[in-house]
Amino acid sequence: MQRLGGPSLSHGLLFKTPTPSTAFQYSTHRLRLPWPNRKDAPLRNHAAPFEASTLVLDLDAEDNRYVRPYEEDVDGVPTAKLTAKARALRAVEEPIAKFEQIAEIHDRDFKNTTGKSFNHWHISDYDILSVALKGLPTSDAEQLPSTDILSTSGQATSGIFKWNGIPTRARHNYSMAIAYMLRRQRVVRRLQPSICEIASFRRGLEESQNLFRLERFITNAFQTPQGYRLVQKCSDTLASTCLKIIQGGPGSPIEMLSFLNNLIMRPEFQGNRIPSSLFRLAHEVALRCRVFTTAQKHLKTMPNPLFGDRIFAALQILEESIAPVEPESVEESRVERGTAPRLLAIYGLLTGRILGEETWQPSLRDMSFKKCGYRTFELYVTCLARLGAFRTMWYIWHTHDTEESATSDQEDGSSRFDLVSEPIIMKRRGQVFDIAMQKALSTNRDLTELAKGPDFAHTANQFHKDCQLDMEAIFKSADTISKRSQAEHSIEIGQAEEIFGKPSIGDAMLALQSYLSQIPPSHEKHDEASPPTQNQ
């Protein structure tokens, strides 16, 4: 049976079947029909439309399985050639576009950070060490506000990641995060600032509106070769910036004091001249925070002494701290540790004597009082009177009476009281002591109870030993000294000269004890003012 087929079939048989004896074979030729031109537009696009009635269409389509009613959602113009490919790539292009958008944002943030030679968001060695020790932060950096007032180290690290353009996927990978931080740090350090950029450094200090920005700004500056010299040359701008932050910024004085102490004790300043403006500011902040021991240490290393209004302002803070009107804040109570240590620290800052120590410490009496005037000396004596340091007041009175007293007291240190060397002040010392005693007794009438103590009139006739007796009395009577029982009190003119003008300190203390014993305490004064009513 022969198999028939047309010439266009690939499996068609040959016209002649060769015999085995034939030496040659015939080759088959395959005829291919032309492929229809798909690029031509369909006829419905260029042919004239024909309006046929519904009946004709129905009759023509009757019993025809290839004809169906027209559906607008199904029938229409054929899709383009690349539509299917574009539809398949659409699911891939959307995340790619989002990734490129995020990458552009990170690149813009990093360019803004590196655009300035001094920027508080530059990555420092401490930032890398913090991530290496504490790990990655749990907060989301994308949700951080635009401001940089960050309270915790985790939020600070998240801000560093954000403003240095570190990708989000690297913030959840420990090794990748450190690698990105090192890379960003190397890029920034390629452009090291020079000493000629003082103007931009000052501008960066002025733009630091809170302690977080200022601390990071200074820390990053010290990690550059010229950072120490820039800080030294712009110390006045730094001090004014710190003062603005204390007055109107969100930072507390305790945090600012810690920052200033760390700044002064940096190894870059060791052996070099530290700007006096930083010392004065640290001294003032320590006084405001009532950390008097730290204020005394700053006086020891201060290159230029205080003078004028600065001494008067310091004495005002000390006078108010003896018996504070307002209750102490949580931070101050955490630093002070009690009433007696605070009063002893105030006495040490006034006189330079520390309980249990033989060496002299820097104090306000070492400053030059010659140009301070009468009011400053009066406030100084008032502070001693409110502390009950009457033995020290006697030595102030007799400091420069004669040359013999000054030379004889040089061995025990009393000659160091050169604050009353001004002749005008020496002539009015009686009035100064009268006002000081009147203010002290008017503010705290309970000071009269100190005269009832058995050791009130005890003296040693040596300045440093009498100072120790005053400190022991302050320690024992701290609760009484720190009270506020205001009452009107007037002292007779010349009463202080009659007491402290005695040549012997023992006679002066006995006379003072007799005078204070005649003044009724605050509770007796109140009882006399309002006598009880009698029953009728």
Coordinates of C-alpha atoms in Angstrom, one line a residue:
M1 CA 0.0 0.0 0.0
Q2 CA 1.5 3.3 -1.1
R3 CA 1.5 6.3 1.2
L4 CA 0.4 9.4 -0.6
G5 CA 1.3 12.9 0.2
G6 CA 1.9 16.3 -1.3
P7 CA 5.3 17.8 -2.1
S8 CA 5.0 20.3 0.8
L9 CA 4.9 17.6 3.3
S10 CA 8.3 16.9 5.0
H11 CA 7.6 13.2 5.3
G12 CA 6.6 12.8 1.6
L13 CA 8.1 9.9 -0.4
L14 CA 10.4 10.3 -3.3
F15 CA 9.0 10.3 -6.9
K16 CA 11.3 7.4 -7.7
T17 CA 12.4 4.8 -5.3
P18 CA 16.0 4.0 -6.0
T19 CA 17.0 0.4 -6.5
P20 CA 19.9 -1.0 -4.6
S21 CA 21.8 -1.2 -7.8
T22 CA 21.5 2.6 -8.4
A23 CA 24.8 4.4 -7.7
F24 CA 23.2 7.7 -6.9
Q25 CA 20.2 9.0 -4.9
Y26 CA 17.7 11.7 -5.6
S27 CA 17.6 14.6 -3.0
T28 CA 14.3 15.7 -1.7
H29 CA 13.1 19.4 -2.0
R30 CA 10.9 20.9 0.8
L31 CA 8.5 23.6 -0.4
R32 CA 7.8 26.2 2.4
L33 CA 4.8 28.4 2.2
P34 CA 5.4 32.1 2.9
W35 CA 4.7 33.2 6.5
P36 CA 1.9 35.6 6.7
N37 CA 2.8 39.2 7.2
R38 CA 1.8 40.0 10.8
K39 CA 2.9 43.6 10.5
D40 CA 0.0 44.5 8.2
A41 CA -2.9 46.1 10.0
P42 CA -6.1 44.2 10.1
L43 CA -8.7 44.9 7.4
R44 CA -11.1 46.4 9.9
N45 CA -8.6 49.3 10.3
H46 CA -8.7 50.4 6.7
A47 CA -11.8 48.8 5.2
A48 CA -15.1 50.6 5.0
P49 CA -17.4 49.5 7.6
F50 CA -20.6 47.7 6.5
E51 CA -23.7 48.1 8.4
A52 CA -25.6 44.8 8.3
S53 CA -28.9 44.2 9.9
T54 CA -29.1 41.9 12.9
L55 CA -31.2 39.4 11.0
V56 CA -28.6 38.9 8.3
L57 CA -25.9 38.4 10.9
D58 CA -28.0 35.9 12.8
L59 CA -28.8 33.9 9.7
D60 CA -25.1 33.9 8.6
A61 CA -23.9 32.8 12.0
E62 CA -26.6 30.2 12.4
D63 CA -25.2 26.7 13.1
N64 CA -21.6 28.1 12.9
R65 CA -19.5 27.2 15.9
Y66 CA -16.8 29.7 15.0
V67 CA -19.1 32.7 15.4
R68 CA -20.0 34.2 18.8
P69 CA -21.5 37.5 20.0
Y70 CA -19.2 40.5 20.3
E71 CA -17.9 41.3 23.8
E72 CA -16.3 44.6 24.4
D73 CA -14.1 43.3 27.3
V74 CA -12.8 40.4 25.3
D75 CA -12.7 41.6 21.7
G76 CA -10.7 44.6 20.7
V77 CA -7.4 45.8 19.1
P78 CA -4.6 43.3 19.4
T79 CA -2.0 44.1 22.0
A80 CA 1.4 45.4 21.0
K81 CA 4.4 43.1 20.5
L82 CA 6.2 44.0 23.8
T83 CA 3.2 44.3 26.0
A84 CA 3.5 40.9 27.5
K85 CA 7.2 41.4 28.2
A86 CA 6.5 44.8 29.9
R87 CA 3.8 43.2 31.9
A88 CA 6.2 40.5 33.1
L89 CA 8.9 43.1 34.0
R90 CA 6.5 45.4 35.9
A91 CA 6.8 43.3 39.1
V92 CA 10.6 43.7 38.9
E93 CA 10.7 47.4 38.0
E94 CA 8.7 48.6 40.9
P95 CA 11.1 47.4 43.7
I96 CA 14.0 48.6 41.5
A97 CA 12.6 52.1 41.3
K98 CA 12.0 52.1 45.1
F99 CA 15.5 50.9 45.7
E100 CA 16.9 53.7 43.5
Q101 CA 14.8 56.3 45.2
I102 CA 16.1 55.2 48.7
A103 CA 19.6 55.1 47.4
E104 CA 19.3 58.6 46.1
I105 CA 18.1 59.8 49.5
H106 CA 21.0 58.1 51.3
D107 CA 23.4 59.6 48.8
R108 CA 22.0 63.1 49.3
D109 CA 22.2 62.8 53.1
F110 CA 25.8 61.7 53.0
K111 CA 26.7 64.5 50.6
N112 CA 25.1 67.1 52.9
T113 CA 27.1 65.7 55.8
T114 CA 30.4 65.6 54.0
G115 CA 29.8 69.0 52.4
K116 CA 31.0 70.7 55.6
S117 CA 34.5 70.4 57.0
F118 CA 33.0 70.5 60.5
N119 CA 29.8 68.6 61.0
H120 CA 28.6 67.0 64.2
W121 CA 27.3 64.0 62.3
H122 CA 30.7 62.9 61.1
I123 CA 31.6 59.4 62.2
S124 CA 34.2 59.4 65.0
D125 CA 36.2 56.5 66.5
Y126 CA 33.9 56.6 69.5
D127 CA 30.9 55.9 67.4
I128 CA 32.5 52.8 65.9
L129 CA 33.6 51.7 69.3
S130 CA 30.1 52.2 70.7
V131 CA 28.5 50.1 67.9
A132 CA 31.2 47.4 68.5
L133 CA 30.6 47.2 72.2
K134 CA 26.8 48.0 72.6
G135 CA 25.6 46.5 69.3
L136 CA 23.1 47.9 66.8
P137 CA 20.3 50.2 68.0
T138 CA 16.8 48.9 68.2
S139 CA 15.1 52.2 67.1
D140 CA 14.3 52.8 63.5
A141 CA 16.4 55.6 62.1
E142 CA 13.8 56.4 59.4
Q143 CA 11.3 57.4 62.1
L144 CA 13.6 59.9 63.8
P145 CA 12.6 63.6 63.7
S146 CA 14.6 66.1 61.7
T147 CA 16.0 67.7 64.9
D148 CA 18.9 66.1 66.6
I149 CA 17.9 66.4 70.2
L150 CA 18.5 62.7 71.0
S151 CA 18.3 61.4 74.5
T152 CA 19.8 57.9 74.3
S153 CA 22.9 56.5 72.7
G154 CA 20.7 54.2 70.6
Q155 CA 18.9 57.2 69.1
A156 CA 22.2 58.9 68.5
T157 CA 23.6 55.9 66.6
S158 CA 20.4 55.7 64.5
G159 CA 20.9 59.4 63.6
I160 CA 24.5 58.7 62.6
F161 CA 23.3 55.9 60.3
K162 CA 20.6 58.1 58.8
W163 CA 22.7 61.2 58.1
N164 CA 25.7 59.3 56.9
G165 CA 23.6 57.5 54.2
I166 CA 24.1 54.0 55.6
P167 CA 21.5 51.7 53.9
T168 CA 18.7 50.2 55.9
R169 CA 19.8 46.7 55.2
A170 CA 23.2 47.4 56.8
R171 CA 21.6 48.7 60.0
H172 CA 20.5 45.3 60.9
N173 CA 23.7 43.5 60.1
Y174 CA 26.5 43.9 62.7
S175 CA 29.5 43.3 60.4
M176 CA 28.0 45.2 57.4
A177 CA 27.2 48.3 59.6
I178 CA 30.8 48.6 60.9
A179 CA 32.2 48.1 57.4
Y180 CA 29.9 51.0 56.1
M181 CA 30.9 53.2 59.1
L182 CA 34.7 52.7 58.4
R183 CA 34.2 53.4 54.7
R184 CA 32.2 56.6 55.5
Q185 CA 34.9 57.7 58.0
R186 CA 37.7 57.2 55.5
V187 CA 35.8 59.3 52.9
V188 CA 35.3 62.1 55.3
R189 CA 38.9 62.1 56.5
R190 CA 40.3 62.5 53.0
L191 CA 39.5 66.2 53.4
Q192 CA 41.2 67.2 56.6
P193 CA 40.4 70.8 57.8
S194 CA 43.2 73.2 58.1
I195 CA 44.0 76.0 60.6
C196 CA 42.8 78.5 58.0
E197 CA 39.2 77.4 58.4
I198 CA 38.6 79.4 61.6
A199 CA 35.6 81.2 60.2
S200 CA 33.8 77.9 59.3
F201 CA 34.7 76.5 62.7
R202 CA 33.2 79.5 64.4
R203 CA 30.1 79.2 62.3
G204 CA 29.7 75.5 63.2
L205 CA 30.0 76.4 66.9
E206 CA 27.3 79.1 66.6
E207 CA 25.0 76.6 64.9
S208 CA 25.3 74.1 67.7
Q209 CA 22.1 74.9 69.5
N210 CA 22.1 72.0 72.0
L211 CA 24.6 70.1 74.1
F212 CA 24.4 67.0 71.9
R213 CA 25.4 68.8 68.8
L214 CA 28.2 70.8 70.6
E215 CA 29.7 67.7 72.2
R216 CA 29.8 65.8 69.0
F217 CA 31.2 68.8 67.1
I218 CA 34.1 69.3 69.6
T219 CA 34.8 65.5 69.7
N220 CA 35.1 65.3 66.0
A221 CA 37.2 68.4 65.8
F222 CA 39.7 66.9 68.3
Q223 CA 40.2 63.9 66.0
T224 CA 41.6 66.1 63.3
P225 CA 45.3 67.2 63.2
Q226 CA 44.4 70.9 63.7
G227 CA 41.4 70.4 66.0
Y228 CA 43.2 71.4 69.2
R229 CA 44.5 74.7 67.8
L230 CA 41.0 75.5 66.3
V231 CA 39.4 75.0 69.7
Q232 CA 42.0 77.1 71.4
K233 CA 41.6 80.0 68.9
C234 CA 37.8 79.9 69.1
S235 CA 37.5 79.4 72.9
D236 CA 35.6 82.7 73.3
T237 CA 33.0 81.5 70.8
L238 CA 32.8 78.1 72.4
A239 CA 32.2 79.7 75.8
S240 CA 29.5 82.0 74.5
T241 CA 27.8 79.0 72.8
C242 CA 27.9 77.0 76.1
L243 CA 26.4 80.0 77.9
K244 CA 23.5 80.2 75.4
I245 CA 22.8 76.5 75.8
I246 CA 22.6 76.9 79.6
Q247 CA 20.3 79.9 79.4
G248 CA 17.9 78.7 76.8
G249 CA 18.8 75.2 75.6
P250 CA 17.3 71.8 76.6
G251 CA 20.5 70.7 78.4
S252 CA 20.9 70.9 82.2
P253 CA 23.8 72.7 83.9
I254 CA 25.0 69.4 85.4
E255 CA 25.5 67.9 81.9
M256 CA 27.2 71.1 80.7
L257 CA 29.6 71.0 83.7
S258 CA 30.5 67.4 82.9
F259 CA 31.2 68.4 79.3
L260 CA 33.4 71.3 80.4
N261 CA 35.3 69.2 82.9
N262 CA 36.0 66.6 80.2
L263 CA 37.1 69.3 77.8
I264 CA 39.5 70.9 80.2
M265 CA 41.0 67.5 81.2
R266 CA 41.7 66.4 77.6
P267 CA 45.2 65.2 77.0
E268 CA 45.6 67.8 74.1
F269 CA 45.5 70.6 76.7
Q270 CA 48.0 69.0 79.0
G271 CA 51.2 71.1 79.0
N272 CA 49.6 73.8 76.9
R273 CA 47.8 77.0 77.8
I274 CA 44.2 76.4 78.4
P275 CA 42.0 79.4 77.5
S276 CA 40.9 81.3 80.6
S277 CA 37.4 81.7 79.2
L278 CA 36.7 78.0 79.5
F279 CA 38.0 78.0 83.1
R280 CA 35.8 80.9 84.0
L281 CA 32.8 79.3 82.5
A282 CA 33.4 76.0 84.1
H283 CA 33.9 77.8 87.5
E284 CA 30.6 79.7 87.0
V285 CA 28.7 76.5 86.0
A286 CA 30.1 74.6 89.0
L287 CA 28.9 77.4 91.3
R288 CA 25.4 77.3 89.7
C289 CA 25.3 73.5 90.2
R290 CA 26.5 73.9 93.8
V291 CA 29.5 71.7 93.1
F292 CA 31.8 73.8 95.2
T293 CA 34.7 71.3 95.4
T294 CA 34.9 71.4 91.6
A295 CA 34.7 75.2 91.5
Q296 CA 37.7 75.2 93.9
K297 CA 39.7 73.0 91.7
H298 CA 39.1 75.3 88.7
L299 CA 40.4 78.2 90.8
K300 CA 43.6 76.3 91.4
T301 CA 44.3 75.8 87.7
M302 CA 42.8 79.1 86.4
P303 CA 45.5 81.1 84.5
N304 CA 43.9 84.5 85.3
P305 CA 42.2 85.2 88.6
L306 CA 38.6 86.4 89.0
F307 CA 38.0 90.1 89.6
G308 CA 35.2 92.6 89.7
D309 CA 31.7 91.5 89.1
R310 CA 32.7 87.9 88.7
I311 CA 33.7 87.7 92.4
F312 CA 30.6 89.5 93.5
A313 CA 28.4 87.1 91.5
A314 CA 30.3 84.1 93.0
L315 CA 29.7 85.4 96.5
Q316 CA 26.0 85.9 95.8
I317 CA 25.7 82.2 94.8
L318 CA 27.6 81.1 98.0
E319 CA 25.4 83.4 100.2
E320 CA 22.2 82.0 98.7
S321 CA 23.5 78.4 98.9
I322 CA 24.0 78.5 102.7
A323 CA 20.3 78.3 103.3
P324 CA 18.5 77.9 99.9
V325 CA 15.1 79.5 99.6
E326 CA 14.0 77.1 96.8
P327 CA 14.2 73.3 97.3
E328 CA 17.1 71.6 95.7
S329 CA 16.5 69.8 92.4
V330 CA 17.0 66.1 91.9
E331 CA 20.4 66.7 90.3
E332 CA 21.6 69.1 93.0
S333 CA 20.6 66.8 95.8
R334 CA 22.4 63.9 94.0
V335 CA 25.6 66.0 93.9
E336 CA 25.5 67.6 97.3
R337 CA 25.1 64.5 99.5
G338 CA 24.0 66.5 102.6
T339 CA 23.9 69.9 104.3
A340 CA 27.2 69.7 106.3
P341 CA 29.4 68.8 103.3
R342 CA 27.8 71.7 101.3
L343 CA 28.5 74.2 104.1
L344 CA 32.1 73.0 104.6
A345 CA 32.7 73.3 100.8
I346 CA 31.4 76.9 100.9
Y347 CA 33.8 77.6 103.8
G348 CA 36.6 76.1 101.9
L349 CA 35.9 78.1 98.8
L350 CA 35.8 81.3 101.0
T351 CA 39.0 80.7 103.0
G352 CA 40.9 77.9 101.3
R353 CA 40.8 75.6 104.4
I354 CA 39.6 72.0 104.1
L355 CA 38.6 70.0 107.2
G356 CA 41.4 67.5 108.1
E357 CA 43.9 69.0 105.7
E358 CA 47.0 71.1 106.5
T359 CA 47.6 72.5 103.0
W360 CA 46.0 75.6 101.7
Q361 CA 43.6 75.3 98.8
P362 CA 42.7 78.0 96.2
S363 CA 39.9 80.2 97.3
L364 CA 38.1 83.5 96.6
R365 CA 40.3 85.3 99.2
D366 CA 43.3 84.6 96.9
M367 CA 41.6 86.8 94.3
S368 CA 42.4 90.6 94.1
F369 CA 39.7 92.4 96.1
K370 CA 41.4 95.8 95.7
K371 CA 39.2 96.7 92.6
C372 CA 36.1 94.9 93.8
G373 CA 34.9 97.6 96.1
Y374 CA 33.0 97.9 99.3
R375 CA 30.0 95.8 98.4
T376 CA 32.1 92.7 97.6
F377 CA 34.0 92.8 100.8
E378 CA 30.7 93.3 102.7
L379 CA 29.2 90.2 101.0
Y380 CA 32.3 88.2 101.8
V381 CA 32.1 88.9 105.5
T382 CA 28.3 88.3 105.4
C383 CA 28.9 84.8 104.1
L384 CA 31.3 84.1 107.0
A385 CA 28.9 85.5 109.5
R386 CA 26.0 83.3 108.2
L387 CA 28.3 80.3 108.4
G388 CA 29.1 81.1 112.1
A389 CA 32.9 81.4 111.3
F390 CA 33.4 84.1 113.9
R391 CA 37.0 83.2 114.6
T392 CA 37.9 83.7 110.9
M393 CA 36.1 87.1 111.0
W394 CA 38.4 88.1 113.9
Y395 CA 41.5 87.3 111.8
I396 CA 40.1 89.3 108.9
W397 CA 39.7 92.3 111.2
H398 CA 43.3 92.1 112.6
T399 CA 45.0 91.1 109.3
H400 CA 46.7 94.4 108.4
D401 CA 46.5 96.5 111.6
T402 CA 50.3 96.7 111.8
E403 CA 53.3 95.3 110.1
E404 CA 54.1 93.2 113.2
S405 CA 50.9 91.3 113.0
A406 CA 51.4 90.6 109.3
T407 CA 54.9 89.3 109.8
S408 CA 54.1 87.4 112.9
D409 CA 51.1 85.6 111.2
Q410 CA 53.0 84.8 108.1
E411 CA 54.0 81.4 109.4
D412 CA 50.5 80.2 110.1
G413 CA 49.0 81.7 106.9
S414 CA 47.0 84.5 108.2
S415 CA 48.9 87.0 106.2
R416 CA 47.3 85.6 103.1
F417 CA 44.1 87.6 104.0
D418 CA 45.2 90.4 101.7
L419 CA 41.6 91.1 100.6
V420 CA 41.2 94.0 103.1
S421 CA 44.4 95.7 102.1
E422 CA 42.5 98.6 100.5
P423 CA 42.8 101.6 102.9
I424 CA 39.2 102.8 102.2
I425 CA 37.8 99.4 103.1
M426 CA 39.9 99.1 106.2
K427 CA 38.5 102.4 107.5
R428 CA 34.9 101.2 107.0
R429 CA 35.4 97.7 108.3
G430 CA 33.4 98.5 111.5
Q431 CA 30.4 99.4 109.3
V432 CA 31.0 96.3 107.1
F433 CA 31.0 94.0 110.1
D434 CA 27.9 95.6 111.6
I435 CA 26.0 95.1 108.4
A436 CA 27.2 91.5 108.1
M437 CA 26.1 90.6 111.6
Q438 CA 22.8 92.3 111.1
K439 CA 22.1 90.5 107.8
A440 CA 23.1 87.1 109.3
L441 CA 20.9 87.5 112.4
S442 CA 18.0 88.8 110.4
T443 CA 18.1 85.9 108.0
N444 CA 18.6 83.2 110.6
R445 CA 17.8 84.1 114.2
D446 CA 18.7 80.6 115.2
L447 CA 22.4 81.5 115.0
T448 CA 22.1 82.7 118.6
E449 CA 21.8 79.1 119.6
L450 CA 25.4 78.6 118.6
A451 CA 26.5 80.6 121.6
K452 CA 25.0 78.0 123.9
G453 CA 27.5 75.4 122.8
P454 CA 30.3 74.5 125.3
D455 CA 33.1 75.0 122.7
F456 CA 31.8 78.3 121.2
A457 CA 34.5 80.5 122.9
H458 CA 37.3 77.9 122.6
T459 CA 40.3 79.2 120.7
A460 CA 43.8 78.0 119.7
N461 CA 45.5 81.4 119.1
Q462 CA 46.8 80.1 115.7
F463 CA 45.1 80.8 112.5
H464 CA 45.0 77.3 110.9
K465 CA 43.9 75.7 114.1
D466 CA 41.2 78.3 114.7
C467 CA 40.0 77.6 111.2
Q468 CA 39.7 73.9 112.1
L469 CA 37.6 74.9 115.1
D470 CA 35.3 76.9 112.9
M471 CA 34.9 74.0 110.5
E472 CA 34.2 71.6 113.4
A473 CA 31.5 74.0 114.6
I474 CA 30.0 74.2 111.1
F475 CA 29.9 70.5 110.9
K476 CA 28.2 70.1 114.3
S477 CA 25.7 72.9 113.7
A478 CA 25.0 72.4 110.0
D479 CA 21.2 72.0 110.5
T480 CA 21.0 75.2 112.6
I481 CA 23.1 77.2 110.1
S482 CA 21.1 76.1 107.1
K483 CA 17.8 77.3 108.5
R484 CA 15.9 80.4 107.5
S485 CA 14.0 82.1 110.4
Q486 CA 13.8 85.7 109.2
A487 CA 13.2 88.3 111.8
E488 CA 14.0 92.0 112.1
H489 CA 17.2 92.7 114.0
S490 CA 19.1 95.9 114.4
I491 CA 22.6 96.0 115.8
E492 CA 24.0 99.1 117.5
I493 CA 26.6 101.1 115.6
G494 CA 30.1 100.1 116.8
Q495 CA 28.9 96.8 118.3
A496 CA 31.0 94.7 115.9
E497 CA 34.1 96.9 116.5
E498 CA 33.6 96.5 120.2
I499 CA 33.6 92.6 119.8
F500 CA 36.0 91.9 117.0
G501 CA 38.3 94.8 117.8
K502 CA 39.6 93.2 121.0
P503 CA 43.3 92.3 120.7
S504 CA 42.7 88.8 122.0
I505 CA 40.7 86.3 120.0
G506 CA 39.6 84.6 123.2
D507 CA 38.2 87.9 124.7
A508 CA 36.5 88.5 121.4
M509 CA 34.7 85.2 121.4
L510 CA 33.6 85.6 125.0
A511 CA 32.2 89.1 124.2
L512 CA 30.4 87.6 121.1
Q513 CA 29.0 84.8 123.2
S514 CA 27.6 87.3 125.7
Y515 CA 26.1 89.4 123.0
L516 CA 24.4 86.5 121.2
S517 CA 23.0 85.1 124.5
Q518 CA 21.1 88.3 125.1
I519 CA 19.2 88.0 121.7
P520 CA 16.1 85.7 122.1
P521 CA 15.8 82.9 119.5
S522 CA 13.2 82.9 116.8
H523 CA 10.6 80.8 118.7
E524 CA 10.9 82.9 121.9
K525 CA 10.5 86.1 119.8
H526 CA 7.3 84.6 118.2
D527 CA 5.9 83.7 121.7
E528 CA 6.5 87.2 122.9
A529 CA 4.7 88.7 119.9
S530 CA 1.6 86.6 120.4
P531 CA 0.9 85.9 124.1
P532 CA -1.7 83.3 124.9
T533 CA -5.2 84.4 125.8
Q534 CA -6.5 84.0 129.3
N535 CA -9.7 82.0 130.0
Q536 CA -12.5 84.2 131.4

